Each structure stands twice: as C-alpha cells, then as structure tokens.
Short mmCIF file of C-alpha atoms and ligand atoms in Angstrom, two decimals:
data_model
loop_
_atom_site.label_atom_id
_atom_site.label_comp_id
_atom_site.label_asym_id
_atom_site.label_seq_id
_atom_site.Cartn_x
_atom_site.Cartn_y
_atom_site.Cartn_z
CA MET A 1337 -30.16 29.02 -0.27
CA THR A 1338 -30.76 32.42 -1.83
CA SER A 1339 -31.27 35.40 0.46
CA ASP A 1340 -34.16 37.84 0.03
CA ALA A 1341 -31.77 40.51 -1.22
CA GLU A 1342 -30.37 38.16 -3.86
CA ARG A 1343 -33.83 37.11 -4.96
CA LYS A 1344 -34.86 40.74 -5.37
CA MET A 1345 -31.74 41.49 -7.38
CA GLN A 1346 -32.47 38.57 -9.67
CA PHE A 1347 -36.06 39.79 -9.94
CA LEU A 1348 -34.95 43.25 -11.14
CA PHE A 1349 -32.32 41.74 -13.41
CA ALA A 1350 -34.97 39.56 -15.09
CA LEU A 1351 -37.13 42.66 -15.67
CA ARG A 1352 -34.27 44.56 -17.32
CA SER A 1353 -33.21 41.63 -19.46
CA LYS A 1354 -36.78 41.32 -20.81
CA GLY A 1355 -36.86 44.98 -21.87
CA VAL A 1356 -38.22 46.83 -18.84
CA THR A 1357 -35.79 49.75 -18.95
CA ASP A 1358 -37.87 52.74 -17.76
CA LYS A 1359 -36.23 53.88 -14.53
CA ARG A 1360 -39.46 54.95 -12.85
CA VAL A 1361 -41.15 51.63 -13.67
CA LEU A 1362 -38.19 49.70 -12.26
CA GLU A 1363 -38.26 51.82 -9.10
CA ALA A 1364 -41.98 51.21 -8.65
CA MET A 1365 -41.48 47.47 -9.10
CA GLU A 1366 -38.61 47.48 -6.65
CA LYS A 1367 -40.81 49.21 -4.11
CA ILE A 1368 -43.93 47.05 -4.51
CA ASP A 1369 -43.11 43.61 -3.13
CA ARG A 1370 -44.87 40.89 -5.17
CA GLY A 1371 -44.79 38.58 -2.13
CA PRO A 1372 -48.03 39.69 -0.42
CA PHE A 1373 -49.96 39.28 -3.70
CA VAL A 1374 -49.09 35.59 -4.05
CA ARG A 1375 -50.59 33.26 -1.46
CA GLY A 1376 -50.38 29.68 -0.35
CA LEU A 1377 -48.59 27.03 -2.35
CA PHE A 1378 -46.90 29.40 -4.75
CA ALA A 1379 -45.69 32.04 -2.27
CA GLU A 1380 -42.16 30.60 -2.58
CA ARG A 1381 -42.09 31.57 -6.24
CA ALA A 1382 -43.23 35.18 -5.85
CA TYR A 1383 -39.92 36.52 -7.20
CA ASP A 1384 -39.73 34.24 -10.23
CA ASP A 1385 -40.50 35.90 -13.54
CA THR A 1386 -43.51 33.71 -14.14
CA PRO A 1387 -47.30 33.98 -13.94
CA LEU A 1388 -48.76 32.12 -10.93
CA PRO A 1389 -52.23 30.83 -10.01
CA ILE A 1390 -54.39 32.96 -7.68
CA ALA A 1391 -57.93 32.41 -6.36
CA CYS A 1392 -60.98 31.98 -8.65
CA GLY A 1393 -58.95 30.14 -11.31
CA GLN A 1394 -57.16 33.33 -12.37
CA THR A 1395 -53.46 34.24 -12.58
CA ILE A 1396 -51.15 36.96 -11.38
CA SER A 1397 -49.27 38.13 -14.48
CA GLN A 1398 -45.60 37.54 -15.16
CA PRO A 1399 -43.62 40.45 -13.61
CA SER A 1400 -41.80 41.32 -16.85
CA ILE A 1401 -45.17 41.61 -18.63
CA VAL A 1402 -46.47 43.84 -15.81
CA GLY A 1403 -43.33 45.95 -16.38
CA LEU A 1404 -43.71 46.10 -20.16
CA MET A 1405 -47.41 47.01 -19.92
CA THR A 1406 -46.71 49.70 -17.32
CA GLN A 1407 -43.87 51.06 -19.44
CA ALA A 1408 -46.08 51.15 -22.54
CA LEU A 1409 -48.64 53.25 -20.65
CA ASP A 1410 -46.07 56.07 -20.34
CA LEU A 1411 -47.65 57.29 -17.10
CA HIS A 1412 -47.53 60.84 -15.81
CA PRO A 1413 -47.90 61.67 -12.10
CA ARG A 1414 -51.25 63.42 -12.64
CA ASP A 1415 -52.86 60.57 -14.59
CA LYS A 1416 -56.17 58.94 -13.78
CA VAL A 1417 -55.94 55.27 -14.73
CA LEU A 1418 -58.52 52.51 -15.16
CA GLU A 1419 -57.45 48.87 -14.88
CA ILE A 1420 -59.76 46.05 -15.99
CA GLY A 1421 -58.83 42.81 -14.20
CA THR A 1422 -57.69 43.48 -10.62
CA GLY A 1423 -56.74 39.83 -10.06
CA SER A 1424 -54.24 39.81 -7.20
CA GLY A 1425 -53.95 43.61 -7.18
CA TYR A 1426 -50.24 43.57 -8.02
CA GLN A 1427 -50.48 45.49 -11.30
CA ALA A 1428 -52.73 48.12 -9.67
CA ALA A 1429 -50.20 48.52 -6.83
CA VAL A 1430 -47.41 49.15 -9.34
CA LEU A 1431 -49.60 51.67 -11.20
CA SER A 1432 -50.40 53.44 -7.91
CA GLN A 1433 -46.73 54.49 -7.64
CA LEU A 1434 -46.76 56.26 -10.99
CA ALA A 1435 -50.22 57.81 -11.31
CA ARG A 1436 -52.46 60.11 -9.30
CA ARG A 1437 -55.44 57.79 -9.05
CA VAL A 1438 -56.06 54.16 -10.02
CA TYR A 1439 -59.51 52.61 -10.47
CA THR A 1440 -59.37 48.83 -10.75
CA VAL A 1441 -62.25 46.47 -11.41
CA ASP A 1442 -62.69 42.69 -11.38
CA ARG A 1443 -65.70 40.46 -12.03
CA PHE A 1444 -64.84 38.34 -8.93
CA ARG A 1445 -65.87 39.90 -5.61
CA ARG A 1446 -63.48 37.63 -3.73
CA LEU A 1447 -60.43 38.86 -5.65
CA VAL A 1448 -61.44 42.49 -5.14
CA GLN A 1449 -61.85 41.93 -1.39
CA GLN A 1450 -58.43 40.27 -1.08
CA ALA A 1451 -56.73 42.97 -3.16
CA LYS A 1452 -58.39 45.74 -1.12
CA ALA A 1453 -57.08 44.20 2.11
CA ILE A 1454 -53.52 44.27 0.71
CA PHE A 1455 -53.87 47.86 -0.54
CA GLU A 1456 -54.93 48.85 2.97
CA GLU A 1457 -52.06 46.96 4.59
CA LEU A 1458 -49.58 48.69 2.27
CA ASN A 1459 -51.31 52.04 2.72
CA LEU A 1460 -51.90 52.47 -1.03
CA THR A 1461 -54.64 55.05 -0.61
CA ASN A 1462 -54.90 56.20 -4.25
CA ILE A 1463 -56.42 52.90 -5.48
CA THR A 1464 -60.17 52.32 -5.68
CA ALA A 1465 -61.08 48.66 -6.29
CA PHE A 1466 -64.59 47.45 -7.07
CA THR A 1467 -66.55 44.51 -8.46
CA ALA A 1468 -68.21 44.90 -11.86
CA ASP A 1469 -68.07 43.76 -15.46
CA GLY A 1470 -65.20 45.95 -16.59
CA SER A 1471 -65.79 45.45 -20.30
CA ARG A 1472 -68.25 48.33 -20.04
CA GLY A 1473 -65.66 50.56 -18.40
CA PHE A 1474 -66.49 53.00 -15.63
CA ASP A 1475 -68.63 55.83 -16.93
CA GLU A 1476 -68.77 57.75 -13.63
CA GLN A 1477 -65.05 58.55 -13.75
CA ALA A 1478 -64.52 58.70 -17.52
CA PRO A 1479 -62.59 59.91 -19.44
CA PHE A 1480 -59.31 58.32 -18.37
CA ASP A 1481 -55.75 59.31 -19.25
CA ARG A 1482 -54.75 55.67 -19.37
CA ILE A 1483 -56.61 52.33 -19.53
CA ILE A 1484 -54.98 48.94 -19.00
CA ILE A 1485 -56.81 45.68 -19.64
CA THR A 1486 -55.15 42.65 -18.08
CA ALA A 1487 -57.38 40.02 -19.71
CA ALA A 1488 -57.46 39.12 -23.41
CA ALA A 1489 -60.13 40.65 -25.63
CA GLU A 1490 -60.90 39.68 -29.23
CA ASP A 1491 -60.89 43.40 -30.00
CA PRO A 1492 -60.29 46.45 -27.79
CA PRO A 1493 -63.79 46.90 -26.24
CA GLY A 1494 -65.71 49.84 -27.76
CA PRO A 1495 -67.04 51.25 -24.46
CA LEU A 1496 -63.47 51.39 -23.12
CA LEU A 1497 -62.10 53.11 -26.23
CA ALA A 1498 -64.86 55.68 -25.80
CA GLN A 1499 -63.72 56.35 -22.20
CA LEU A 1500 -60.14 57.19 -23.23
CA LYS A 1501 -59.13 60.86 -23.37
CA ILE A 1502 -57.79 62.30 -26.60
CA GLY A 1503 -54.03 61.79 -26.34
CA GLY A 1504 -54.72 58.91 -23.94
CA ILE A 1505 -53.18 55.43 -24.12
CA MET A 1506 -54.76 52.00 -23.72
CA VAL A 1507 -52.76 48.77 -23.39
CA VAL A 1508 -54.66 45.54 -24.09
CA PRO A 1509 -53.87 41.91 -24.98
CA VAL A 1510 -55.77 41.19 -28.20
CA GLY A 1511 -56.58 37.72 -29.51
CA GLN A 1512 -58.42 34.47 -28.85
CA SER A 1513 -58.13 33.25 -25.27
CA ASP A 1514 -56.76 29.81 -26.22
CA ALA A 1515 -54.05 31.20 -28.51
CA VAL A 1516 -51.07 33.49 -28.26
CA GLN A 1517 -52.27 37.07 -28.18
CA SER A 1518 -50.64 40.37 -29.09
CA LEU A 1519 -50.12 43.15 -26.63
CA VAL A 1520 -51.52 46.21 -28.36
CA LYS A 1521 -50.96 49.86 -27.49
CA VAL A 1522 -53.84 52.07 -28.61
CA THR A 1523 -53.36 55.84 -28.72
CA ARG A 1524 -56.39 58.07 -29.12
CA THR A 1525 -55.75 60.92 -31.54
CA ASP A 1526 -57.90 63.92 -32.49
CA THR A 1527 -59.40 61.94 -35.33
CA GLY A 1528 -59.33 58.29 -34.26
CA PHE A 1529 -57.06 55.59 -32.85
CA ASP A 1530 -53.51 54.46 -33.63
CA TYR A 1531 -52.66 50.81 -33.02
CA ASP A 1532 -49.20 49.50 -32.22
CA GLU A 1533 -48.43 45.77 -31.70
CA LEU A 1534 -45.84 45.34 -28.93
CA CYS A 1535 -45.18 41.66 -28.22
CA PRO A 1536 -46.82 38.23 -27.94
CA VAL A 1537 -48.52 37.55 -24.59
CA ARG A 1538 -50.89 35.04 -23.02
CA PHE A 1539 -53.72 36.19 -20.75
CA VAL A 1540 -56.93 34.70 -19.35
CA PRO A 1541 -59.99 35.88 -21.33
CA LEU A 1542 -62.01 39.01 -20.69
CA LEU A 1543 -65.43 37.56 -19.85
CA GLU A 1544 -68.84 39.18 -19.62
CA GLY A 1545 -70.93 39.42 -16.47
CA LEU A 1546 -69.94 38.86 -12.84
CA GLY A 1547 -68.05 35.82 -11.52
CA GLN A 1548 -69.61 33.37 -9.06
CA GLU A 1549 -67.20 33.89 -6.14
N1 SAH B 2869 -53.82 42.37 -13.17
C1 SAH B 2869 -53.88 41.16 -12.39
C2 SAH B 2869 -53.95 39.90 -13.23
C3 SAH B 2869 -55.22 39.80 -13.94
S1 SAH B 2869 -55.79 38.19 -14.37
C4 SAH B 2869 -52.77 41.07 -11.38
O1 SAH B 2869 -51.93 42.00 -11.31
O2 SAH B 2869 -52.75 40.11 -10.62
C5 SAH B 2869 -57.21 38.73 -15.25
C6 SAH B 2869 -58.35 39.18 -14.38
O3 SAH B 2869 -59.32 39.75 -15.24
C7 SAH B 2869 -59.02 38.06 -13.62
O4 SAH B 2869 -58.98 38.29 -12.25
C8 SAH B 2869 -60.45 38.07 -14.17
O5 SAH B 2869 -61.44 37.79 -13.19
C9 SAH B 2869 -60.58 39.50 -14.66
N2 SAH B 2869 -61.63 39.73 -15.67
C10 SAH B 2869 -61.91 38.99 -16.77
N3 SAH B 2869 -62.96 39.55 -17.43
C11 SAH B 2869 -63.33 40.66 -16.73
C12 SAH B 2869 -64.34 41.65 -16.89
N4 SAH B 2869 -65.22 41.65 -17.92
N5 SAH B 2869 -64.43 42.65 -15.98
C13 SAH B 2869 -63.58 42.68 -14.91
N6 SAH B 2869 -62.61 41.78 -14.72
C14 SAH B 2869 -62.48 40.78 -15.61
#
C-alpha cells in the first residue's frame, strides 16, 4: 500500500512531467491538499492525475490541467482574479495562494455552499464565492487582472473580455462541449486581444442561467 507521502510525491511528479514547471505553482499545489475537495466514492483517487465526478453532475478538473491553467495566468501577488466555475473549489484554493483576492462563481448554489465550507475550514480568507451566471462576469469588481474560465465556451465571452484589465490575462477552454477543446490564453493589449492556443483539453460546457440544485 502506498503511504500518503508517496502519493503526494507521485502527485507532484505527475504535475512536473505534464509541464507544470513554475515553482510557485508547484508550491501552491503542494500546499493545497486535493483530498478535501473530492468526496464520497472517489475520495481514494484524490491524488490521481485525473478529473473526478463531483456533485451536480460536474467534475473537479485534472490536477495537471489546474497547474497548466494556473501557470498560464502568470499570477502576481497583488492580482485580483475572477474564476468562472467554482465546482469543487480546488482551482480557487490554488489561486488563493498566488493572488491577493479571488472571486469565484458557479451556477449551482450547492457547489458554492460546499466550496465555501472548505475554504472556511482551510482558513482561505481571500476567496469570495457566490452563485450566479458567470458568463456575464462580475461587474461590481471589474476590471480584473486575471480571469479563468473552467468550463468550455464556444468563444471567449464578450462581457468577460470587457472586464479584463489592459495587460490582463484570461485563460479559457474554447470549443464545442462534446468535442476536444483548446485551452486559449487571451492577453488584453492597448489596442485589442492576443490569442494563444496552449493545449487540447476537455471541460464541461459553460451554460447560461442558474442550475437547479
Ligand atoms: N474549477 C472547478 C471545476 C469546474 S467544473 C474545480 O476546481 O473543481 C465547471 C463548473 O462550471 C461547474 O461546476 C459548472 O456548474 C460551472 N459553470 C458552467 N457554466 C457556468 C456559468 N455560466 N456560470 C457559472 N458557473 C458555470
């Protein structure tokens, strides 16, 4: 049987071998235990580099993808970040180690409540989680230094692009929900937006309106 320490070493090794090389991102992912964010049947597999089912028919992302997305955001300690798609809360917890303030939104109230309880348990006080349709962004706190969308959109949503600071970065899976999507890094320049395709990914779709749970 593998010990916890061994499992964690394998976890970090898997991240590095899939291209997560930024030291600060690796440190943040070493610090934030994925265990509490995975419940029930799949808890045993919390340290596998694989997406897993969570409540409301959604998924917690694959750790190496969380790492690559976080790395692509190139976070600075003073950044204000918006995440669309709280899900389990794991990605937001990782972001909370590298940014000043994290706003995270999900269309399922139940997921937001569960994530909030974990943030409180772990004393992650710089995360604000709330229920809303995130495709419209969060006007009250805009503009953001960084925006991360953890659900697939057919195009980067216009209202979210508008809430990105000049010089800001957005990371978003782009493509049809039933196909392989591309992870895209969008950088806002003085005059427009630069687009950079990073790697193929597979995410649940970004949907409009609130969820039923
Ligand atoms: N970042 C999460 C995984 C996200 S799964 C984690 O670390 O666990 C994608 C999430 O996006 C789902 O929870 C889904 O409910 C949410 N979502 C989809 N469309 C949305 C929308 N328009 N606004 C807010 N959340 C949305």
